[in-house]
Amino acid sequence: MNKRILLVEDEKNIARFVELELKHEQFEVTVTYDGREGLNKALEESFDCILLDVMLPGLNGIEVCRRVRAQSNVPIILITARDAVMDRVAGLDAGADDYIVKPFAIEELLARIRSILRRVSNNEVTEKEEQVQVRDIVIYPSSYEVYFKGEKLELTKTEYDLLKLLCENKNRVCPREMILQTVWGYDSEVETNVIDVYIRHLRMKLKTEQSPYIETVRGVGYVVRE
């Protein structure tokens, strides 16, 4: 079965071009030109990936992303004409898995889609039934569920992949390059400061009065200690 892509883009010339290229790559594509319509489609139907423009009529892409992420872990790639760091951070904070800046080469967009879909597919194939546990964190790979102090933890796909990697390597420092290659993929061009954004997200969700779960090893990477 072909992978389903939801494209939410109000510039119709761009939308049509991307739609044709995706269809040429054998994706099944649904296109909407309005933020609210895109949100409704995302929540009512099942997609393998969402391509979401930031500047949209009706409801901006950041808000659409935030509302989708509250109910779904579907991979989301933000498309934005704004290259400011704060815009990237806002998108990642809203739950996006990746971003691409206009104008972009269609080959780069396709590579980012393939990378995200490959991560999902690899996890489905390789994850084992055994749980991964570090202190009060319990990860169930077969169901993509994480519990913290007995309560289910709501994580995005990228947050889950990052936490699982750190917990599987507990007491061993994970270098930043290893994290990028494992979580974002070998062909990803994501900047290393994106890792810091997701580490901050995880630390906020893993609040504890004891020693923090995720420690920074300055100049190297991060580690989760037993």
Coordinates of N, CA and C in Angstrom, one line a residue:
M1 N 0.8 -1.2 0.0 CA 0.0 0.0 0.0 C 0.9 1.2 0.0
N2 N 0.5 2.2 -0.8 CA 1.3 3.4 -0.9 C 1.2 4.3 0.4
K3 N 2.3 4.9 0.7 CA 2.3 5.8 1.9 C 1.4 7.0 1.6
R4 N 0.7 7.5 2.6 CA -0.3 8.6 2.5 C 0.4 9.9 3.0
I5 N 0.4 10.9 2.2 CA 1.0 12.2 2.6 C -0.2 13.3 2.6
L6 N -0.2 14.1 3.7 CA -1.1 15.2 3.7 C -0.3 16.5 3.5
L7 N -0.6 17.2 2.5 CA 0.1 18.5 2.2 C -0.8 19.7 2.5
V8 N -0.4 20.5 3.4 CA -1.2 21.7 3.7 C -0.3 22.9 3.3
E9 N -0.7 23.5 2.2 CA 0.1 24.6 1.6 C -0.9 25.5 0.8
D10 N -0.9 26.8 1.2 CA -1.8 27.8 0.6 C -1.4 28.3 -0.8
E11 N -0.1 28.2 -1.1 CA 0.4 28.7 -2.4 C 0.2 27.6 -3.4
K12 N -0.9 27.8 -4.2 CA -1.3 26.7 -5.1 C -0.3 26.2 -6.1
N13 N 0.5 27.1 -6.6 CA 1.5 26.6 -7.6 C 2.5 25.7 -6.9
I14 N 2.9 26.1 -5.7 CA 3.9 25.2 -5.0 C 3.2 23.9 -4.6
A15 N 1.9 24.0 -4.1 CA 1.2 22.8 -3.7 C 1.1 21.8 -4.9
R16 N 0.8 22.4 -6.1 CA 0.6 21.5 -7.3 C 1.9 20.8 -7.7
F17 N 3.0 21.6 -7.6 CA 4.3 21.1 -8.0 C 4.7 20.0 -7.0
V18 N 4.6 20.2 -5.7 CA 4.9 19.2 -4.7 C 4.0 18.0 -4.9
E19 N 2.8 18.2 -5.1 CA 1.8 17.1 -5.2 C 2.2 16.2 -6.4
L20 N 2.5 16.8 -7.5 CA 2.9 16.0 -8.7 C 4.2 15.2 -8.5
E21 N 5.2 15.8 -7.8 CA 6.4 15.1 -7.5 C 6.2 14.0 -6.5
L22 N 5.4 14.2 -5.5 CA 5.1 13.1 -4.6 C 4.4 12.0 -5.3
K23 N 3.4 12.3 -6.1 CA 2.7 11.2 -6.8 C 3.6 10.5 -7.7
H24 N 4.6 11.2 -8.3 CA 5.6 10.5 -9.2 C 6.4 9.5 -8.4
E25 N 6.6 9.8 -7.1 CA 7.3 8.9 -6.2 C 6.4 7.8 -5.6
Q26 N 5.2 7.7 -6.1 CA 4.2 6.7 -5.7 C 3.6 6.9 -4.3
F27 N 3.6 8.2 -3.9 CA 2.9 8.5 -2.6 C 1.4 8.8 -3.0
E28 N 0.5 8.6 -2.1 CA -0.9 9.0 -2.2 C -1.0 10.3 -1.5
V29 N -1.4 11.4 -2.2 CA -1.4 12.7 -1.7 C -2.7 13.3 -1.5
T30 N -3.0 14.0 -0.4 CA -4.2 14.8 -0.1 C -3.7 16.2 0.1
V31 N -4.3 17.2 -0.6 CA -3.9 18.6 -0.5 C -5.0 19.4 0.1
T32 N -4.6 20.3 1.0 CA -5.5 21.3 1.5 C -4.8 22.7 1.4
Y33 N -5.6 23.8 1.4 CA -5.0 25.1 1.2 C -5.2 26.0 2.4
D34 N -5.8 25.4 3.5 CA -6.3 26.2 4.6 C -5.9 25.5 5.9
G35 N -5.5 26.3 6.9 CA -5.1 25.6 8.2 C -6.1 24.8 8.9
R36 N -7.3 25.4 8.9 CA -8.4 24.7 9.6 C -8.8 23.4 8.9
E37 N -8.9 23.5 7.5 CA -9.2 22.3 6.7 C -8.1 21.3 6.9
G38 N -6.9 21.7 6.9 CA -5.8 20.8 7.1 C -5.8 20.1 8.4
L39 N -6.1 20.9 9.5 CA -6.3 20.3 10.8 C -7.4 19.2 10.9
N40 N -8.5 19.5 10.3 CA -9.6 18.6 10.2 C -9.2 17.3 9.5
K41 N -8.5 17.4 8.4 CA -8.1 16.3 7.6 C -7.1 15.4 8.5
A42 N -6.2 16.1 9.1 CA -5.2 15.4 9.9 C -5.8 14.6 11.0
L43 N -6.8 15.1 11.6 CA -7.5 14.5 12.8 C -8.5 13.4 12.4
E44 N -9.1 13.6 11.2 CA -10.1 12.7 10.8 C -9.6 11.5 10.0
E45 N -8.5 11.6 9.3 CA -8.0 10.6 8.5 C -6.6 10.1 8.9
S46 N -6.1 9.0 8.4 CA -4.8 8.5 8.8 C -3.8 8.8 7.7
F47 N -2.7 9.4 8.1 CA -1.6 9.7 7.2 C -0.3 9.2 7.7
D48 N 0.7 8.9 6.8 CA 2.0 8.5 7.2 C 2.9 9.6 7.5
C49 N 2.6 10.8 6.9 CA 3.4 12.0 7.1 C 2.6 13.2 6.7
I50 N 2.9 14.4 7.4 CA 2.2 15.6 7.1 C 3.2 16.7 6.7
L51 N 3.0 17.3 5.6 CA 3.9 18.4 5.2 C 3.0 19.7 5.4
L52 N 3.5 20.6 6.3 CA 2.7 21.6 6.8 C 3.4 23.0 6.7
D53 N 2.8 23.9 5.8 CA 3.3 25.2 5.7 C 3.0 26.0 7.0
V54 N 3.9 27.0 7.3 CA 3.7 27.7 8.5 C 2.7 28.9 8.3
M55 N 2.8 29.6 7.2 CA 2.0 30.8 7.0 C 0.7 30.3 6.2
L56 N -0.4 30.1 6.9 CA -1.6 29.5 6.3 C -2.8 30.4 6.7
P57 N -3.8 30.5 5.8 CA -5.0 31.2 6.2 C -5.8 30.4 7.2
G58 N -6.7 31.0 7.9 CA -7.6 30.2 8.8 C -6.9 29.9 10.1
L59 N -5.8 29.2 10.1 CA -5.0 28.8 11.3 C -3.6 28.6 10.9
N60 N -2.7 29.2 11.6 CA -1.3 29.1 11.2 C -0.7 27.7 11.4
G61 N 0.4 27.3 10.7 CA 0.9 26.0 10.8 C 1.4 25.6 12.1
I62 N 2.0 26.5 12.9 CA 2.4 26.2 14.2 C 1.3 25.7 15.1
E63 N 0.2 26.4 15.0 CA -1.0 26.0 15.8 C -1.6 24.7 15.3
V64 N -1.6 24.5 14.0 CA -2.1 23.2 13.5 C -1.2 22.1 14.0
C65 N 0.1 22.3 13.9 CA 1.0 21.3 14.4 C 0.8 21.0 15.9
R66 N 0.6 22.0 16.7 CA 0.4 21.8 18.1 C -0.9 21.0 18.4
R67 N -1.9 21.3 17.7 CA -3.2 20.6 17.9 C -3.2 19.1 17.4
V68 N -2.5 18.9 16.3 CA -2.3 17.6 15.8 C -1.5 16.7 16.7
R69 N -0.4 17.3 17.2 CA 0.5 16.6 18.1 C -0.2 16.2 19.4
A70 N -1.2 17.0 19.8 CA -1.9 16.7 21.1 C -2.7 15.4 20.9
Q71 N -2.9 14.9 19.7 CA -3.8 13.8 19.5 C -3.1 12.7 18.7
S72 N -2.0 13.0 18.1 CA -1.4 12.0 17.1 C 0.2 12.1 17.1
N73 N 0.8 11.0 16.9 CA 2.3 11.0 16.7 C 2.7 11.0 15.3
V74 N 1.8 11.3 14.3 CA 2.2 11.2 12.9 C 3.4 12.2 12.7
P75 N 4.4 11.7 11.9 CA 5.5 12.6 11.6 C 5.0 13.9 10.9
I76 N 5.6 15.0 11.3 CA 5.2 16.3 10.7 C 6.5 17.1 10.3
I77 N 6.5 17.5 9.0 CA 7.6 18.3 8.5 C 7.0 19.7 8.2
L78 N 7.6 20.7 8.8 CA 7.2 22.1 8.6 C 7.8 22.7 7.4
I79 N 7.1 23.4 6.6 CA 7.6 24.1 5.4 C 7.5 25.6 5.7
T80 N 8.6 26.3 5.7 CA 8.5 27.7 6.1 C 9.4 28.6 5.2
A81 N 9.0 29.8 4.9 CA 9.8 30.7 4.2 C 10.7 31.5 5.1
R82 N 10.5 31.3 6.4 CA 11.3 32.1 7.4 C 12.4 31.2 8.0
D83 N 13.6 31.7 7.9 CA 14.8 30.9 8.2 C 15.4 31.3 9.6
A84 N 14.6 32.1 10.4 CA 15.1 32.5 11.7 C 15.1 31.4 12.7
V85 N 16.1 31.4 13.5 CA 16.3 30.3 14.5 C 15.0 30.1 15.4
M86 N 14.5 31.3 15.8 CA 13.3 31.2 16.7 C 12.1 30.6 16.0
D87 N 12.0 30.7 14.7 CA 10.9 30.1 14.0 C 11.1 28.6 14.0
R88 N 12.3 28.2 13.8 CA 12.6 26.7 13.8 C 12.3 26.2 15.2
V89 N 12.7 26.9 16.2 CA 12.5 26.4 17.6 C 11.0 26.3 17.9
A90 N 10.2 27.4 17.4 CA 8.8 27.4 17.7 C 8.1 26.2 17.1
G91 N 8.6 25.8 15.9 CA 8.0 24.7 15.2 C 8.3 23.4 15.9
L92 N 9.6 23.2 16.4 CA 10.0 22.0 17.1 C 9.3 22.0 18.4
D93 N 9.1 23.1 19.1 CA 8.4 23.1 20.4 C 7.0 22.7 20.2
A94 N 6.4 23.0 19.0 CA 5.0 22.6 18.8 C 4.9 21.2 18.5
G95 N 6.0 20.5 18.3 CA 5.9 19.0 18.1 C 6.3 18.6 16.7
A96 N 6.8 19.5 15.8 CA 7.3 19.1 14.5 C 8.5 18.1 14.6
D97 N 8.6 17.2 13.7 CA 9.8 16.3 13.7 C 10.9 16.9 12.8
D98 N 10.6 17.7 11.9 CA 11.6 18.3 11.0 C 11.1 19.5 10.4
Y99 N 12.0 20.3 9.7 CA 11.5 21.5 9.0 C 12.4 21.6 7.7
I100 N 11.8 22.3 6.7 CA 12.5 22.6 5.5 C 12.2 24.1 5.1
V101 N 13.2 24.8 4.7 CA 13.0 26.2 4.4 C 12.8 26.5 2.9
K102 N 11.8 27.3 2.6 CA 11.6 27.7 1.2 C 12.7 28.8 0.8
P103 N 13.2 28.8 -0.4 CA 12.9 27.8 -1.5 C 13.7 26.6 -1.3
F104 N 13.2 25.4 -1.5 CA 13.9 24.2 -1.3 C 13.9 23.3 -2.6
A105 N 14.9 22.5 -2.7 CA 15.0 21.5 -3.8 C 14.1 20.4 -3.5
I106 N 13.3 19.9 -4.5 CA 12.3 18.8 -4.2 C 13.1 17.6 -3.8
E107 N 14.3 17.4 -4.2 CA 15.1 16.2 -3.8 C 15.4 16.2 -2.3
E108 N 15.6 17.4 -1.8 CA 15.8 17.5 -0.3 C 14.5 17.2 0.4
L109 N 13.4 17.7 0.0 CA 12.1 17.4 0.6 C 11.9 15.9 0.6
L110 N 12.1 15.3 -0.6 CA 11.8 13.8 -0.7 C 12.8 13.0 0.2
A111 N 14.0 13.5 0.3 CA 15.0 12.8 1.2 C 14.6 12.9 2.7
R112 N 14.0 14.0 3.1 CA 13.6 14.2 4.5 C 12.4 13.3 4.7
I113 N 11.5 13.2 3.8 CA 10.3 12.3 3.9 C 10.8 10.9 4.0
R114 N 11.7 10.5 3.1 CA 12.2 9.1 3.2 C 12.8 8.8 4.5
S115 N 13.6 9.8 5.0 CA 14.3 9.6 6.3 C 13.3 9.3 7.4
I116 N 12.3 10.1 7.5 CA 11.3 10.0 8.6 C 10.5 8.7 8.4
L117 N 10.1 8.3 7.2 CA 9.4 7.1 7.0 C 10.3 5.9 7.3
R118 N 11.5 6.0 7.0 CA 12.5 4.9 7.2 C 12.7 4.7 8.7
R119 N 12.7 5.8 9.5 CA 12.8 5.7 11.0 C 11.6 4.9 11.5
V120 N 10.4 5.3 11.1 CA 9.2 4.6 11.5 C 9.2 3.1 11.2
S121 N 9.6 2.8 9.9 CA 9.6 1.5 9.5 C 10.7 0.6 10.2
N122 N 11.9 1.2 10.4 CA 12.9 0.5 11.1 C 12.5 0.1 12.5
N123 N 11.9 1.1 13.2 CA 11.4 0.8 14.6 C 10.4 -0.3 14.6
E124 N 9.5 -0.3 13.7 CA 8.5 -1.3 13.6 C 9.1 -2.7 13.4
V125 N 10.2 -2.8 12.7 CA 10.8 -4.1 12.3 C 11.7 -4.6 13.5
T126 N 12.5 -3.6 14.1 CA 13.5 -4.0 15.0 C 13.2 -4.0 16.4
E127 N 12.2 -3.3 16.8 CA 11.9 -3.2 18.2 C 11.4 -4.6 18.8
K128 N 11.9 -4.8 20.0 CA 11.6 -6.1 20.7 C 10.5 -5.9 21.7
E129 N 10.0 -7.1 22.2 CA 8.9 -7.0 23.1 C 9.4 -6.6 24.5
E130 N 10.7 -6.9 24.8 CA 11.2 -6.6 26.2 C 11.1 -5.1 26.5
Q131 N 10.7 -4.8 27.7 CA 10.7 -3.4 28.1 C 12.1 -2.9 28.4
V132 N 12.2 -1.6 28.3 CA 13.5 -0.9 28.6 C 13.2 0.0 29.8
Q133 N 13.9 -0.2 30.9 CA 13.6 0.5 32.1 C 14.9 1.2 32.7
V134 N 14.7 2.4 33.1 CA 15.8 3.1 33.8 C 15.1 3.9 34.9
R135 N 15.3 3.5 36.2 CA 14.7 4.1 37.3 C 13.2 4.1 37.1
D136 N 12.5 5.3 37.1 CA 11.1 5.3 37.0 C 10.6 5.4 35.6
I137 N 11.5 5.3 34.6 CA 11.1 5.3 33.2 C 11.0 3.9 32.7
V138 N 9.8 3.6 32.1 CA 9.6 2.2 31.5 C 9.1 2.4 30.1
I139 N 9.9 1.8 29.1 CA 9.5 2.0 27.7 C 9.1 0.6 27.2
Y140 N 7.9 0.6 26.5 CA 7.4 -0.6 25.9 C 7.6 -0.5 24.4
P141 N 8.6 -1.0 23.8 CA 8.9 -0.8 22.4 C 7.8 -1.3 21.4
S142 N 7.2 -2.4 21.8 CA 6.2 -3.0 20.9 C 5.0 -2.1 20.7
S143 N 4.7 -1.3 21.7 CA 3.5 -0.4 21.6 C 3.8 1.1 21.6
Y144 N 5.1 1.4 21.6 CA 5.6 2.8 21.5 C 5.1 3.6 22.7
E145 N 5.0 2.9 23.9 CA 4.4 3.6 25.1 C 5.6 3.8 26.1
V146 N 5.5 4.9 26.8 CA 6.5 5.2 27.8 C 5.7 5.6 29.1
Y147 N 6.1 5.0 30.2 CA 5.5 5.4 31.5 C 6.6 5.9 32.4
F148 N 6.2 7.0 33.1 CA 7.1 7.7 34.1 C 6.4 7.8 35.4
K149 N 6.9 7.1 36.4 CA 6.4 7.1 37.7 C 4.9 6.5 37.7
G150 N 4.7 5.5 36.8 CA 3.4 4.9 36.7 C 2.4 5.6 35.8
E151 N 2.7 6.8 35.3 CA 1.8 7.5 34.5 C 2.3 7.5 33.0
K152 N 1.4 7.3 32.1 CA 1.7 7.3 30.7 C 2.3 8.7 30.3
L153 N 3.4 8.7 29.6 CA 4.0 9.9 29.2 C 3.7 10.1 27.7
E154 N 3.2 11.3 27.4 CA 2.9 11.7 26.0 C 4.1 12.3 25.3
L155 N 4.6 11.6 24.3 CA 5.8 12.0 23.6 C 5.6 12.0 22.1
T156 N 6.3 12.9 21.5 CA 6.3 12.9 20.0 C 7.2 11.7 19.5
K157 N 7.1 11.4 18.2 CA 7.9 10.3 17.7 C 9.4 10.6 17.9
T158 N 9.8 11.8 17.7 CA 11.2 12.1 17.8 C 11.6 12.1 19.3
E159 N 10.8 12.6 20.2 CA 11.1 12.5 21.6 C 11.2 11.1 22.1
Y160 N 10.3 10.2 21.6 CA 10.3 8.8 21.9 C 11.7 8.2 21.5
D161 N 12.0 8.4 20.2 CA 13.2 7.8 19.6 C 14.5 8.2 20.4
L162 N 14.5 9.5 20.8 CA 15.7 10.0 21.5 C 15.7 9.4 22.9
L163 N 14.6 9.4 23.7 CA 14.6 8.9 25.0 C 15.0 7.4 25.0
K164 N 14.4 6.7 24.0 CA 14.7 5.2 23.9 C 16.2 5.0 23.7
L165 N 16.8 5.8 22.8 CA 18.2 5.6 22.5 C 19.1 5.8 23.8
L166 N 18.7 6.9 24.5 CA 19.5 7.2 25.7 C 19.3 6.1 26.8
C167 N 18.1 5.6 26.9 CA 17.8 4.6 27.9 C 18.4 3.2 27.6
E168 N 18.4 2.9 26.3 CA 19.1 1.7 25.8 C 20.6 1.7 26.1
N169 N 21.1 2.9 26.1 CA 22.6 3.1 26.4 C 22.8 3.7 27.7
K170 N 22.0 3.3 28.7 CA 22.1 3.9 30.0 C 23.5 3.7 30.6
N171 N 24.0 4.8 31.3 CA 25.3 4.9 31.9 C 26.4 5.0 30.8
R172 N 26.1 5.1 29.5 CA 27.1 5.3 28.5 C 26.7 6.7 27.8
V173 N 27.7 7.5 27.6 CA 27.5 8.8 27.0 C 27.2 8.6 25.5
C174 N 26.1 9.2 25.0 CA 25.8 9.2 23.6 C 26.3 10.5 23.0
P175 N 27.3 10.4 22.1 CA 27.8 11.6 21.5 C 26.7 12.2 20.6
R176 N 26.8 13.5 20.4 CA 25.8 14.3 19.6 C 25.7 13.7 18.2
E177 N 26.8 13.4 17.5 CA 26.8 12.8 16.2 C 26.1 11.5 16.1
M178 N 26.3 10.7 17.1 CA 25.6 9.4 17.2 C 24.1 9.6 17.3
I179 N 23.7 10.6 18.2 CA 22.3 10.9 18.4 C 21.7 11.3 17.0
L180 N 22.3 12.2 16.3 CA 21.8 12.8 15.1 C 21.7 11.6 14.1
Q181 N 22.7 10.8 13.9 CA 22.6 9.7 13.0 C 21.5 8.7 13.3
T182 N 21.4 8.4 14.6 CA 20.4 7.3 15.0 C 19.0 7.8 15.0
V183 N 18.7 9.0 15.5 CA 17.4 9.6 15.6 C 16.9 10.2 14.4
W184 N 17.8 11.0 13.8 CA 17.3 11.8 12.6 C 17.7 11.2 11.3
G185 N 18.7 10.3 11.3 CA 19.0 9.6 10.0 C 20.3 10.1 9.4
Y186 N 21.0 9.2 8.7 CA 22.3 9.5 8.2 C 22.2 10.6 7.1
D187 N 21.1 10.7 6.3 CA 21.1 11.7 5.3 C 20.4 13.0 5.7
S188 N 20.2 13.1 7.0 CA 19.5 14.3 7.5 C 20.5 15.4 7.6
E189 N 20.0 16.7 7.4 CA 20.9 17.9 7.5 C 20.4 18.7 8.7
V190 N 19.8 18.1 9.7 CA 19.3 18.8 10.9 C 20.5 19.3 11.6
E191 N 20.4 20.5 12.1 CA 21.5 21.1 12.9 C 21.6 20.5 14.3
T192 N 22.8 20.5 14.9 CA 23.0 19.8 16.1 C 22.3 20.5 17.3
N193 N 22.0 21.8 17.2 CA 21.2 22.4 18.3 C 19.8 22.0 18.4
V194 N 19.3 21.3 17.3 CA 18.0 20.7 17.4 C 17.9 19.6 18.6
I195 N 19.0 18.9 18.8 CA 19.1 18.0 19.9 C 18.8 18.6 21.2
D196 N 19.4 19.8 21.4 CA 19.2 20.6 22.7 C 17.7 20.9 22.9
V197 N 17.0 21.2 21.8 CA 15.6 21.5 21.9 C 14.8 20.3 22.5
Y198 N 15.1 19.1 21.9 CA 14.4 17.9 22.3 C 14.8 17.4 23.7
I199 N 16.1 17.6 24.0 CA 16.5 17.3 25.4 C 15.8 18.1 26.4
R200 N 15.6 19.4 26.1 CA 14.8 20.3 27.0 C 13.4 19.8 27.1
H201 N 12.8 19.4 26.0 CA 11.4 18.9 26.1 C 11.4 17.7 27.1
L202 N 12.3 16.7 26.9 CA 12.3 15.5 27.7 C 12.5 15.9 29.2
R203 N 13.4 16.8 29.5 CA 13.7 17.1 30.9 C 12.5 17.7 31.5
M204 N 11.7 18.5 30.8 CA 10.5 19.1 31.3 C 9.5 18.0 31.7
K205 N 9.4 17.0 30.9 CA 8.5 15.9 31.1 C 9.0 14.9 32.1
L206 N 10.3 14.9 32.4 CA 10.8 13.9 33.3 C 11.3 14.6 34.6
K207 N 10.4 15.5 35.1 CA 10.7 16.3 36.3 C 10.9 15.4 37.5
T208 N 11.9 15.6 38.3 CA 12.2 14.8 39.5 C 12.9 15.6 40.5
E209 N 12.7 15.3 41.8 CA 13.4 16.0 42.9 C 14.8 15.3 43.1
Q210 N 15.0 14.2 42.5 CA 16.3 13.5 42.6 C 17.2 14.0 41.5
S211 N 18.3 13.3 41.3 CA 19.2 13.7 40.3 C 18.6 13.6 38.9
P212 N 18.8 14.5 38.0 CA 18.1 14.6 36.7 C 18.4 13.3 35.9
Y213 N 17.4 12.9 35.1 CA 17.5 11.7 34.3 C 18.5 11.8 33.2
I214 N 18.5 13.0 32.6 CA 19.4 13.2 31.4 C 20.5 14.2 31.8
E215 N 21.7 13.8 31.8 CA 22.8 14.6 32.1 C 23.6 15.1 30.9
T216 N 24.1 16.3 30.9 CA 24.9 16.8 29.8 C 26.3 16.6 30.1
V217 N 27.0 16.0 29.1 CA 28.5 15.8 29.2 C 29.0 16.9 28.2
R218 N 29.5 18.0 28.8 CA 29.8 19.1 28.0 C 30.9 18.8 26.9
G219 N 30.6 19.2 25.7 CA 31.5 19.0 24.6 C 31.4 17.6 24.0
V220 N 30.5 16.7 24.5 CA 30.4 15.4 24.0 C 29.0 15.0 23.6
G221 N 28.1 15.0 24.6 CA 26.7 14.6 24.3 C 25.9 14.5 25.6
Y222 N 25.1 13.4 25.7 CA 24.2 13.3 26.8 C 24.2 11.8 27.3
V223 N 23.8 11.6 28.6 CA 23.7 10.3 29.1 C 22.6 10.2 30.1
V224 N 21.9 9.0 30.1 CA 20.9 8.7 31.2 C 21.6 7.7 32.1
R225 N 21.6 8.1 33.4 CA 22.3 7.2 34.4 C 21.2 6.4 35.2
E226 N 21.6 5.2 35.6 CA 20.7 4.3 36.4 C 20.6 4.9 37.8

